[in-house]
Tab-separated table of C-alpha atoms and ligand atoms in Angstrom:
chain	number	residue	atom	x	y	z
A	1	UNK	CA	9.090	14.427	-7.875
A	2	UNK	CA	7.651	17.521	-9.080
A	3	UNK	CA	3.941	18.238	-8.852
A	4	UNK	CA	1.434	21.003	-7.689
A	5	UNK	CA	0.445	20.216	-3.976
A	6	UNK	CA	-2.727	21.248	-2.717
A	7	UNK	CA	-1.032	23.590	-0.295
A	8	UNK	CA	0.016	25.784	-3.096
A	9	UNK	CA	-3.710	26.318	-4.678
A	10	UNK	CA	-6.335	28.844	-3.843
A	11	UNK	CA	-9.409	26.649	-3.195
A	12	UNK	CA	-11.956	29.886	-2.379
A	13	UNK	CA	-14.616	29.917	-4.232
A	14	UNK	CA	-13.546	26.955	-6.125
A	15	UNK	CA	-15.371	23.753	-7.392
A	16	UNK	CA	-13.139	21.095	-5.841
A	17	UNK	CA	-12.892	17.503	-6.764
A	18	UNK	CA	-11.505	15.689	-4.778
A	19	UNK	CA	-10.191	11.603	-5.863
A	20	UNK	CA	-9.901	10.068	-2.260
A	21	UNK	CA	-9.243	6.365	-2.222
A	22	UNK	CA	-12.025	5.120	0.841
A	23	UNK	CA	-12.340	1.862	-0.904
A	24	UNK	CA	-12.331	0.295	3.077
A	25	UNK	CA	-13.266	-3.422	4.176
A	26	UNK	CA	-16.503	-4.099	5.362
A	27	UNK	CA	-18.223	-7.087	6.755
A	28	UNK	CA	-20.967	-9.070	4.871
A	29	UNK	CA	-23.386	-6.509	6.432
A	30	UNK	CA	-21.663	-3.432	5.065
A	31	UNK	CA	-20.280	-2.318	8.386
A	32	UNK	CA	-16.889	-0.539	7.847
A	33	UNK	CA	-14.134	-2.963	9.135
A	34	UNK	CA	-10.945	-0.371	9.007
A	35	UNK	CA	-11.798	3.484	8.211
A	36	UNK	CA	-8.224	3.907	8.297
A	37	UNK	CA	-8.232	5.298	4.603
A	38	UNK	CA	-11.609	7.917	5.232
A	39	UNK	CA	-9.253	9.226	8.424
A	40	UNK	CA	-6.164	9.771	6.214
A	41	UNK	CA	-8.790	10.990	3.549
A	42	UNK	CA	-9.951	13.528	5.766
A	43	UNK	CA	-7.392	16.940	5.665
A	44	UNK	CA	-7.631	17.774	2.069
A	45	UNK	CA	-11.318	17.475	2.254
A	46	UNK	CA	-10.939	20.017	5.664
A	47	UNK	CA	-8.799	22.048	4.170
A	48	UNK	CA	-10.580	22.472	0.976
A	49	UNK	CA	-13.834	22.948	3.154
A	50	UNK	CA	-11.642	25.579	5.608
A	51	UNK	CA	-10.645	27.830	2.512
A	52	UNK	CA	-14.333	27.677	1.508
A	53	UNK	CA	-14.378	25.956	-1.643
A	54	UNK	CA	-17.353	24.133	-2.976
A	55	UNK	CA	-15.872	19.784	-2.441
A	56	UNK	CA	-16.999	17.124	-4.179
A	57	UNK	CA	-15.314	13.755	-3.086
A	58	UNK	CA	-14.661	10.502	-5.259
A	59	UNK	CA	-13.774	7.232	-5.152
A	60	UNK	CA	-14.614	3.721	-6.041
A	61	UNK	CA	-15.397	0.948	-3.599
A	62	UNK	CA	-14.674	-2.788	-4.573
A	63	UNK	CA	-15.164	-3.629	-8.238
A	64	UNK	CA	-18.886	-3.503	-9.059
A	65	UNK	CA	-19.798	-3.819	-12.884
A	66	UNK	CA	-19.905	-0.996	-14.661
A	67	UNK	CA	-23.061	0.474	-15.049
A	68	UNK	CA	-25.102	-1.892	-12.394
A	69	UNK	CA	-25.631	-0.539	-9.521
A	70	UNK	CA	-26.148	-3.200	-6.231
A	71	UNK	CA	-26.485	-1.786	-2.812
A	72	UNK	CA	-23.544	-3.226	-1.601
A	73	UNK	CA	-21.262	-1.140	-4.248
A	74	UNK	CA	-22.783	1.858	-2.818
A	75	UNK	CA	-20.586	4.468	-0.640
A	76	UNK	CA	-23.291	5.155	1.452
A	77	UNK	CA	-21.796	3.399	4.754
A	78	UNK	CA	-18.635	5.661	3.879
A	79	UNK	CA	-20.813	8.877	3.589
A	80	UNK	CA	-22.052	8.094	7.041
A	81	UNK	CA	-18.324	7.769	8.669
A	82	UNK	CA	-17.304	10.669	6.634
A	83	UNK	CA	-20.112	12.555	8.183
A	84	UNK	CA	-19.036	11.482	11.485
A	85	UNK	CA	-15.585	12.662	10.910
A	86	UNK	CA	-15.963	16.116	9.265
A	87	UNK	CA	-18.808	16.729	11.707
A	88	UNK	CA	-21.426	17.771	9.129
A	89	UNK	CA	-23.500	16.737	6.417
A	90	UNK	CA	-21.870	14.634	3.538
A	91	UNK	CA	-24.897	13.995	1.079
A	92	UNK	CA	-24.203	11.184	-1.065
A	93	UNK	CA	-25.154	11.961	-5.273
A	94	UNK	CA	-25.459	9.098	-7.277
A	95	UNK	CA	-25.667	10.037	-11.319
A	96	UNK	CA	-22.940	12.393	-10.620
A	97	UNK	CA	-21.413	12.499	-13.583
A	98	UNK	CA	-23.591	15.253	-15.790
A	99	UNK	CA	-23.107	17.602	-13.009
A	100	UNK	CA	-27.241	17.696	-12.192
A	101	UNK	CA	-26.548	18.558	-8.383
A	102	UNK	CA	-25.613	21.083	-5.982
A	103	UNK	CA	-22.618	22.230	-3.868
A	104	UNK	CA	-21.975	25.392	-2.487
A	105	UNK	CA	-18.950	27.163	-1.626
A	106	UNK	CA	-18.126	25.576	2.212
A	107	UNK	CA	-19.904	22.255	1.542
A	108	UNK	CA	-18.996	18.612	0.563
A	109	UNK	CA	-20.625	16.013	-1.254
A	110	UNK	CA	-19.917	12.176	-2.026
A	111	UNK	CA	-20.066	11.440	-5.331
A	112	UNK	CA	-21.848	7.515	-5.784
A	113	UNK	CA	-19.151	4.522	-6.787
A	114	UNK	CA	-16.899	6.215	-9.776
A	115	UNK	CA	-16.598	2.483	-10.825
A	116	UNK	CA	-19.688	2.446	-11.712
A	117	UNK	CA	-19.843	5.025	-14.429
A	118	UNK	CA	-19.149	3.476	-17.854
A	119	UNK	CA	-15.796	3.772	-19.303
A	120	UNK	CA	-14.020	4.662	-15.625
A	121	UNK	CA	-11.934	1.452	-15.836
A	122	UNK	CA	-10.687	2.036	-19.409
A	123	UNK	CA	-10.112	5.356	-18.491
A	124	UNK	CA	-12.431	6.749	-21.097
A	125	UNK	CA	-11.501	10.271	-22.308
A	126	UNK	CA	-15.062	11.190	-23.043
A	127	UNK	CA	-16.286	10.413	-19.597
A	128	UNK	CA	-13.173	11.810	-18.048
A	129	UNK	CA	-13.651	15.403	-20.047
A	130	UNK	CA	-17.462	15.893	-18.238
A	131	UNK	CA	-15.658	14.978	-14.825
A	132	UNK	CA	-13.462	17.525	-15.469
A	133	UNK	CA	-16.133	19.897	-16.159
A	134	UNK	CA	-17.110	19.501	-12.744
A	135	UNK	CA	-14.444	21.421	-11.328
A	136	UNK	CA	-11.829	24.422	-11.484
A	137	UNK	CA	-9.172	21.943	-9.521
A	138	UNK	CA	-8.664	18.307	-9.416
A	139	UNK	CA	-6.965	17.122	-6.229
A	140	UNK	CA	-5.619	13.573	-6.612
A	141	UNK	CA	-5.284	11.783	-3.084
A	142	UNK	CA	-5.714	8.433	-3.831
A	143	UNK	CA	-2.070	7.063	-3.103
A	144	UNK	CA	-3.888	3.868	-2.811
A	145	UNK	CA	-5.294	3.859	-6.359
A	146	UNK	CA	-2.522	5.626	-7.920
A	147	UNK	CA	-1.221	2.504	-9.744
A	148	UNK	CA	-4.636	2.757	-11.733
A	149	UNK	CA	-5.264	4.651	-14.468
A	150	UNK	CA	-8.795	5.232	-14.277
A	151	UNK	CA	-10.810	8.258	-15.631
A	152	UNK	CA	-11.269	9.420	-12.283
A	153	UNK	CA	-6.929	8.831	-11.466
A	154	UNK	CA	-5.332	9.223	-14.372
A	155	UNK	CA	-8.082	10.835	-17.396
A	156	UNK	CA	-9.907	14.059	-15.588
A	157	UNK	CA	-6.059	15.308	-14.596
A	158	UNK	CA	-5.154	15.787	-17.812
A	159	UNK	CA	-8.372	17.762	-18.677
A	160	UNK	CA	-8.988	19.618	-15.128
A	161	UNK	CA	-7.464	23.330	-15.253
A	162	UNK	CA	-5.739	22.572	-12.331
A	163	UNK	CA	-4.350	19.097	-11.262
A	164	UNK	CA	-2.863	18.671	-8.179
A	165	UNK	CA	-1.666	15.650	-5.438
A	166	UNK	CA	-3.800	16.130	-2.150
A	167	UNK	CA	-1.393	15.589	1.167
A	168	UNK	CA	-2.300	12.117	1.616
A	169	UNK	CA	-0.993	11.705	-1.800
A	170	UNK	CA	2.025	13.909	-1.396
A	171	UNK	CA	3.294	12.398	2.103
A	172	UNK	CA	2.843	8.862	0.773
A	173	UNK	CA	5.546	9.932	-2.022
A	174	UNK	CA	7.537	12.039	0.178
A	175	UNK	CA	8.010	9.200	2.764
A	176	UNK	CA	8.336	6.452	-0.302
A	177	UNK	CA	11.390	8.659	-1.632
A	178	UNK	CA	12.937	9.568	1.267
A	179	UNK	CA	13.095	5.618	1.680
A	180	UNK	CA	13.400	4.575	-1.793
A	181	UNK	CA	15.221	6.955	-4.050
A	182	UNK	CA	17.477	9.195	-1.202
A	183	UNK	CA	17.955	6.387	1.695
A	184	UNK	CA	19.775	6.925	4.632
A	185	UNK	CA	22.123	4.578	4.395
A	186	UNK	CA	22.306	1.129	5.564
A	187	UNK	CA	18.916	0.526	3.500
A	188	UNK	CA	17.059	-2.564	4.393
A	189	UNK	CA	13.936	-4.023	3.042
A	190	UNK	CA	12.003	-6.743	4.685
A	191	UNK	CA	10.254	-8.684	1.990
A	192	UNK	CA	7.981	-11.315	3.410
A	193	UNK	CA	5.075	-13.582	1.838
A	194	UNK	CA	4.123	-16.826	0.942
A	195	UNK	CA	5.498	-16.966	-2.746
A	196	UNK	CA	8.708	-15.243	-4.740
A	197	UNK	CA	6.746	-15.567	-7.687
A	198	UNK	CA	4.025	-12.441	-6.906
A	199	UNK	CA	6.972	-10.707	-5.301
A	200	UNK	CA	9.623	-11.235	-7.686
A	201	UNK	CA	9.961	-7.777	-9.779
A	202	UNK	CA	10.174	-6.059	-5.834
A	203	UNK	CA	13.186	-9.051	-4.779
A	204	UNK	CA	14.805	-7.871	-8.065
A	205	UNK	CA	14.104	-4.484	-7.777
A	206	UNK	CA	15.039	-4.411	-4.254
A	207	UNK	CA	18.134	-6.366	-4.762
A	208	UNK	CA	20.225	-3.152	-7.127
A	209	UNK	CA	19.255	-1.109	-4.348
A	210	UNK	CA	19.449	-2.748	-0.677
A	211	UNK	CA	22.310	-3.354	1.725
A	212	UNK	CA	20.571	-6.090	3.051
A	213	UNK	CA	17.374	-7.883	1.829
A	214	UNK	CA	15.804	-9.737	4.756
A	215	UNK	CA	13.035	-12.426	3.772
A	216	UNK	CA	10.706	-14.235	5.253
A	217	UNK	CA	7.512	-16.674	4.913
A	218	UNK	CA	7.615	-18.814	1.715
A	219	UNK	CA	10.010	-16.478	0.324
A	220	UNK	CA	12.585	-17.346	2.571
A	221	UNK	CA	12.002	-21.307	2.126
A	222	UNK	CA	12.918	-20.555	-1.333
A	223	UNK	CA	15.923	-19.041	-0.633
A	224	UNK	CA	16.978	-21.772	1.797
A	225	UNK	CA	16.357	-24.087	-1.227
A	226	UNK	CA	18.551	-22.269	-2.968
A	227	UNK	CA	21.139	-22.656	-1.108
A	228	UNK	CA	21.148	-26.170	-0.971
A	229	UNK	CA	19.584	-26.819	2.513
A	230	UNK	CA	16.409	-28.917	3.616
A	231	UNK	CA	12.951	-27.230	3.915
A	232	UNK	CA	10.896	-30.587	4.173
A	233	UNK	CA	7.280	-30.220	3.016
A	234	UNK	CA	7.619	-26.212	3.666
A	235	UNK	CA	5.752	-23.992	1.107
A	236	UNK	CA	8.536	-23.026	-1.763
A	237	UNK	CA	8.427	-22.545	-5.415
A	238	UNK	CA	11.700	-25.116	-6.659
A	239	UNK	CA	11.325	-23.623	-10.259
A	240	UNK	CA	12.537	-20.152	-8.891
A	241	UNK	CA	15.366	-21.116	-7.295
A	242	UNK	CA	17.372	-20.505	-9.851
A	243	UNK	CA	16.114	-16.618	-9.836
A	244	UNK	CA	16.834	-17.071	-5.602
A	245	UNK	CA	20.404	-17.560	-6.774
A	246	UNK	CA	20.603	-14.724	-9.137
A	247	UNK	CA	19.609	-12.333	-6.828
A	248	UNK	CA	21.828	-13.370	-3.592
A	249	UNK	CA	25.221	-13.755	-6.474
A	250	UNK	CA	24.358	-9.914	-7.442
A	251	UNK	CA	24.011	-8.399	-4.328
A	252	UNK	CA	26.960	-10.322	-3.083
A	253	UNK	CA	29.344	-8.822	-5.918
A	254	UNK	CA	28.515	-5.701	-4.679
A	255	UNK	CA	29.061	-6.086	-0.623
A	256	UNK	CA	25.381	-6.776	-0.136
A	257	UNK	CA	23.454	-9.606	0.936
A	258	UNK	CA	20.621	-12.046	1.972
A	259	UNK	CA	20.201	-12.928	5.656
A	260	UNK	CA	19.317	-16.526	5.216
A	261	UNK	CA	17.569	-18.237	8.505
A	262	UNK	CA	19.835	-20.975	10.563
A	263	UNK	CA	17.264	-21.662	12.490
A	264	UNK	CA	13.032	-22.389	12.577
A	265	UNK	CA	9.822	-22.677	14.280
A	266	UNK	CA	8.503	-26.045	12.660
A	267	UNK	CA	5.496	-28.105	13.006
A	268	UNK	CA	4.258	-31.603	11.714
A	269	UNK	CA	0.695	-29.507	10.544
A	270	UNK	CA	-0.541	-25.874	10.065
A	271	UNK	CA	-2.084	-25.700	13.250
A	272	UNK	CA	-2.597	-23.945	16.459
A	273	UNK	CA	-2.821	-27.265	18.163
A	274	UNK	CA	0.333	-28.407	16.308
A	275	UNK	CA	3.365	-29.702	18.221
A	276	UNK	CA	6.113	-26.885	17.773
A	277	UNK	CA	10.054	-27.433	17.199
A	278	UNK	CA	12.677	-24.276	18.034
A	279	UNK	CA	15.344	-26.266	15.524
A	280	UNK	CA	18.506	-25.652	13.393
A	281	UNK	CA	18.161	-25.360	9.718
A	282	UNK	CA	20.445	-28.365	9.289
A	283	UNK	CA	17.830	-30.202	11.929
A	284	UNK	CA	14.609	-30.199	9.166
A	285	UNK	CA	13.320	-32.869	8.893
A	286	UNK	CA	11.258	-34.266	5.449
A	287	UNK	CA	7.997	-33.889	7.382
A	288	UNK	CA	8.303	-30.639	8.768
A	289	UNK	CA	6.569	-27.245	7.424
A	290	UNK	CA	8.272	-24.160	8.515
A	291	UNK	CA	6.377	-21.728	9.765
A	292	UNK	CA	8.662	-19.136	11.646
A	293	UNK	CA	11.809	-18.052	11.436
A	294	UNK	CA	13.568	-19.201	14.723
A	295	UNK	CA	15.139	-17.326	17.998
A	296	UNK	CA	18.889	-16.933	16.225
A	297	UNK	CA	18.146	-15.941	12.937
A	298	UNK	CA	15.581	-12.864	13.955
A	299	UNK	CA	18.252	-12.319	17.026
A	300	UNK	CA	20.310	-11.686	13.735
A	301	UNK	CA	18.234	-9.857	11.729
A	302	UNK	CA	17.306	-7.038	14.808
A	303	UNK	CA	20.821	-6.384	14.877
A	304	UNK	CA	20.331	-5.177	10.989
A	305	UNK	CA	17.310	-3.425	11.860
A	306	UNK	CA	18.738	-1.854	14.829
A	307	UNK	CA	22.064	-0.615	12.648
A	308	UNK	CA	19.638	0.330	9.731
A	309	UNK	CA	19.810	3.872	8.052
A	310	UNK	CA	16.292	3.295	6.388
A	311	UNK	CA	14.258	0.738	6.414
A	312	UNK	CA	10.953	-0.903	3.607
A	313	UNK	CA	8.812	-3.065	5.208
A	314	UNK	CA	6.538	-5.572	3.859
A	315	UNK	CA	5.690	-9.059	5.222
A	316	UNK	CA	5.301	-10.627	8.284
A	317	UNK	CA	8.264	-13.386	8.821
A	318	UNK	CA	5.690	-15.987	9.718
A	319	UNK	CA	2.734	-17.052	10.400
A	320	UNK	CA	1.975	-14.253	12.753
A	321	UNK	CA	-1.787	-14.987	13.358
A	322	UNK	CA	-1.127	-17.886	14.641
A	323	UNK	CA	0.760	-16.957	18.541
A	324	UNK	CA	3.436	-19.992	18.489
A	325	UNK	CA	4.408	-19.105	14.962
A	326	UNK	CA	4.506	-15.148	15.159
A	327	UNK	CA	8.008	-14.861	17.762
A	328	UNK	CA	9.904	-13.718	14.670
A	329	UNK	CA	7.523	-10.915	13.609
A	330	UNK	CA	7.122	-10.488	17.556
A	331	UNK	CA	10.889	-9.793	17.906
A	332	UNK	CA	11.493	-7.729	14.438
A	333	UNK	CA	8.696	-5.639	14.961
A	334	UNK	CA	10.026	-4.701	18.440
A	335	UNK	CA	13.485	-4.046	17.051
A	336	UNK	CA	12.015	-1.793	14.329
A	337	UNK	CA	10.402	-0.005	16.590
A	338	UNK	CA	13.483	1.085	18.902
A	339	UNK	CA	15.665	1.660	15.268
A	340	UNK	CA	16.472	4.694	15.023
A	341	UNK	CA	16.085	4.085	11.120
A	342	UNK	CA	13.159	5.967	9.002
A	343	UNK	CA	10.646	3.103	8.342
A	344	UNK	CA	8.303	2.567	5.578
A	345	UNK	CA	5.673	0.198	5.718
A	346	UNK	CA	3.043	-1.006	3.801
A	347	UNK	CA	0.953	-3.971	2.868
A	348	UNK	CA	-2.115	-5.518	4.412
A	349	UNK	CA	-0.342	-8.634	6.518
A	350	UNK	CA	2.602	-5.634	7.418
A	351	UNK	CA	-0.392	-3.239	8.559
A	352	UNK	CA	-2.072	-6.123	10.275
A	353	UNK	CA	1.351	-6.950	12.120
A	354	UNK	CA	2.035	-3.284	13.068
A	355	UNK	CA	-1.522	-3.189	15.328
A	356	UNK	CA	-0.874	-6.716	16.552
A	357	UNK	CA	2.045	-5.746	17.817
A	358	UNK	CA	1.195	-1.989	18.838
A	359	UNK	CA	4.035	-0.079	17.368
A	360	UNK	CA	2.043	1.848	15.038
A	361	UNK	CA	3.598	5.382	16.867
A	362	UNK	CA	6.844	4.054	16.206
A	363	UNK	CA	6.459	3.482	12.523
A	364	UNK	CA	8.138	6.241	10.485
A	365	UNK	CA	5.253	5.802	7.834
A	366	UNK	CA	2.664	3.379	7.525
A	367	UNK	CA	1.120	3.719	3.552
A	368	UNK	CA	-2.485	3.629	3.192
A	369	UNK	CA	-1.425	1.406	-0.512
A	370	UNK	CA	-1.465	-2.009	-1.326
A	371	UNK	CA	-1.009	-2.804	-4.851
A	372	UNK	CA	0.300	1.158	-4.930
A	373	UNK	CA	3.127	0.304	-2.578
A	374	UNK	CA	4.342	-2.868	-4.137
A	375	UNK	CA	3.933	-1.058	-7.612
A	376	UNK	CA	6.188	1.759	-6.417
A	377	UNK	CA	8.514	-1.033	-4.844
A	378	UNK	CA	8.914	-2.837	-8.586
A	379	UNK	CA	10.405	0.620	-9.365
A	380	UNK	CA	7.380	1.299	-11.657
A	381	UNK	CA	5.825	4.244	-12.710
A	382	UNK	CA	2.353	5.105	-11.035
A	383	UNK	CA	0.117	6.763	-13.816
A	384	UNK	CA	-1.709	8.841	-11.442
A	385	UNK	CA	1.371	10.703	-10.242
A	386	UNK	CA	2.869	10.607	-13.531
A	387	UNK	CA	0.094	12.391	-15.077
A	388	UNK	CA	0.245	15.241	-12.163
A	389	UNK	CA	3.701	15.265	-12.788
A	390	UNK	CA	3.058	16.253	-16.856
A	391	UNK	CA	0.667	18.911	-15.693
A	392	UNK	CA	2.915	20.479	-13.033
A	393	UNK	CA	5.310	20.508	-16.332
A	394	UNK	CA	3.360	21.881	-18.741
A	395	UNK	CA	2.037	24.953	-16.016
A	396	UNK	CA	6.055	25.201	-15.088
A	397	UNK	CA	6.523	25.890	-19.128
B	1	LIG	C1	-6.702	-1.084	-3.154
B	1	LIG	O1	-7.476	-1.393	-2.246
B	1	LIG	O2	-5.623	-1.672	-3.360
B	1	LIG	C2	-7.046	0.126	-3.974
B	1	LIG	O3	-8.168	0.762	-3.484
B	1	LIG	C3	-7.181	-0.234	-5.421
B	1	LIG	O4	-8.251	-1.105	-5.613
B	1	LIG	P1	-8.250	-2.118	-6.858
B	1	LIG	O5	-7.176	-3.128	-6.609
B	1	LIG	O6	-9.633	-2.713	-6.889
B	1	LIG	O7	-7.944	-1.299	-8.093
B	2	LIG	MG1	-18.537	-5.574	-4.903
């Protein structure tokens, strides 16, 4: 990938804009759930503040209507952490957009809710021209929102003088290539949810590339499905099946392969309460919802993750949240955390499972995307990144 990184632009003196992605969760009170994002938004913003350039920060939170502004789309709770986390004054500007405020060289400003500006969704060129007016350099590091193109992701870096990826933005790719496009071989992805159907272009996508795709949750019951065995009532999608097939048939003609489970955590009802059976495959049972992968089968699939080269992560095996049904993500987790292989891992259930099980420190990257991360997983494009990309060309000719 070949863009201009932060870390090769003069930011004295300049007016910096900075595209963060802090769109965090918050409770029904506003109260900041995970500032995991504002911490990782943090060193571009120091860094353009320690070379003394004047910062302005953006980035949407939720998805307000254009153009009506309610106090709960407002960054203001996010100003305050940011505060907190710089250590000094982030003033928050709301009507941002014709440039009537102040910022001197060695200060930083929140700009209000982009998503709130007409046009920022349909990545209006008009709108995004006056945000580029704003500033001598455009820093994009909003890995999280780089599957959008947005006026304030994808329009103001084509008109900016400078455009370039913040290091949020850059170590998310670096760390997504490393894994995806120049893998240490044996590559394995873990793809785990409840349905094939939202995850199919990854499974396919996954499937030219992986030496072994390991699946869990719903996914898996389809798979078992698929290969003929019983899943009683278990969550599965019958009509893909036939795509389930497809997928294990082509990575088999090339030496590569599916780990399917031969043994489950079942129960009679989605429950804590519920009665739990440690069972063969062969043992289910037309009643019976699966709801882990059992002892054998993630026995199995640590010995892949413990052989692995590189590793993609996303999904939880089973029910997690629920103690009797998370053993499986219990045990894998564990195992990736004493592979030597490079891990990538993304995803909100993934991130979820990582602090459960407190291996964070042993994760070689944990992405700050969601919808960014699968994108880049389907082997699409991101329009943010490709437009930095254009403008690194363009200055390179
Ligand atoms: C996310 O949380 O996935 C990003 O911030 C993008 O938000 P969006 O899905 O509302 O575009
Ligand atoms: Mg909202």
């Amino acid at each position: 990938m070949n863009f201009i990184r932060l870390s090769d632009v003069n930011l004295t003196g300049k007016r910096v804009f900075i595209r963060a992605d802090l769109n965090v969760p918050q409770n029904d009170t506003g109260v900041i759930i995970d500032d995991t994002r504002i911490r990782a938004s943090v060193p571009a913003i120091r860094n353009a503040l320690d070379q003394g350039a004047a910062v302005m920060v953006c980035s949407h939170l939720g998805r307000p209507t254009e153009g009506e502004f309610t106090p709960e789309d407002s960054l203001a709770p996010v100003a305050m952490r940011l505060a907190d986390l710089l250590g000094c004054r982030v003033p928050l500007i709301s009507d941002w957009i014709n440039g009537k405020f102040t910022v001197k060289p060695g200060e930083v400003v929140l700009l209000e809710n982009c998503r709130l500006n007409p046009g920022e969704k349909a990545d209006d060129d008009t709108l995004a021209k006056k945000m580029a007016a704003l500033c001598d350099v455009y820093v994009n590091d909003a890995f999280g929102t780089a599957h959008r193109a947005e006026s304030t992701t994808h329009g103001i870096a084509r008109h900016a003088p400078i455009a370039c990826a913040g290091p949020l933005m850059a170590s998310e790719l670096d760390a997504l290539n490393k894994a995806f496009t120049q893998p240490k071989k044996p590559l394995v992805a873990i793809v785990a949810g409840s349905k094939v159907s939202t995850k199919l272009t990854i499974l396919r996508s996954l499937a030219e590339k992986v030496d072994q795709l390991i699946v869990g949750g719903g996914i898996a019951n389809t798979f078992m499905l698929a290969k003929g065995m019983p899943i009683g009532k278990s969550l599965a999608e019958p009509a893909l099946v036939g795509e389930a097939i497809e997928i294990m048939k082509s990575m088999e003609a090339r030496g590569a392969g599916v780990p399917i489970p031969v043994d489950v955590i079942t129960a009679n009802e989605f429950s804590s309460q519920a009665r739990v059976n440690k069972i063969l495959a062969e043992q289910i049972q037309d009643d019976d919802l699966i709801l882990d992968i059992g002892p054998r089968t993630a026995a199995r699939l640590c010995a892949i993750v413990a052989d692995a080269g590189t590793i993609i992560w996303n999904g939880p095996l089973g029910v997690f949240e629920i103690e009797q049904f998370g053993g499986a993500t219990k045990m894998l987790a564990a195992a990736i955390a004493h592979s030597p292989a490079f891990t990538v891992a993304g995803g909100g259930d993934t991130l979820a499972a990582i602090a459960k099980y407190n291996i964070s420190d042993q994760v070689g990257y944990i992405s700050t995307g969601g919808g960014a991360f699968l994108e880049f997983l389907e082997g699409k494009q991101l329009p943010a990144v490709r437009i930095l990309e254009e403008r690194a060309q363009s200055v390179a000719h």
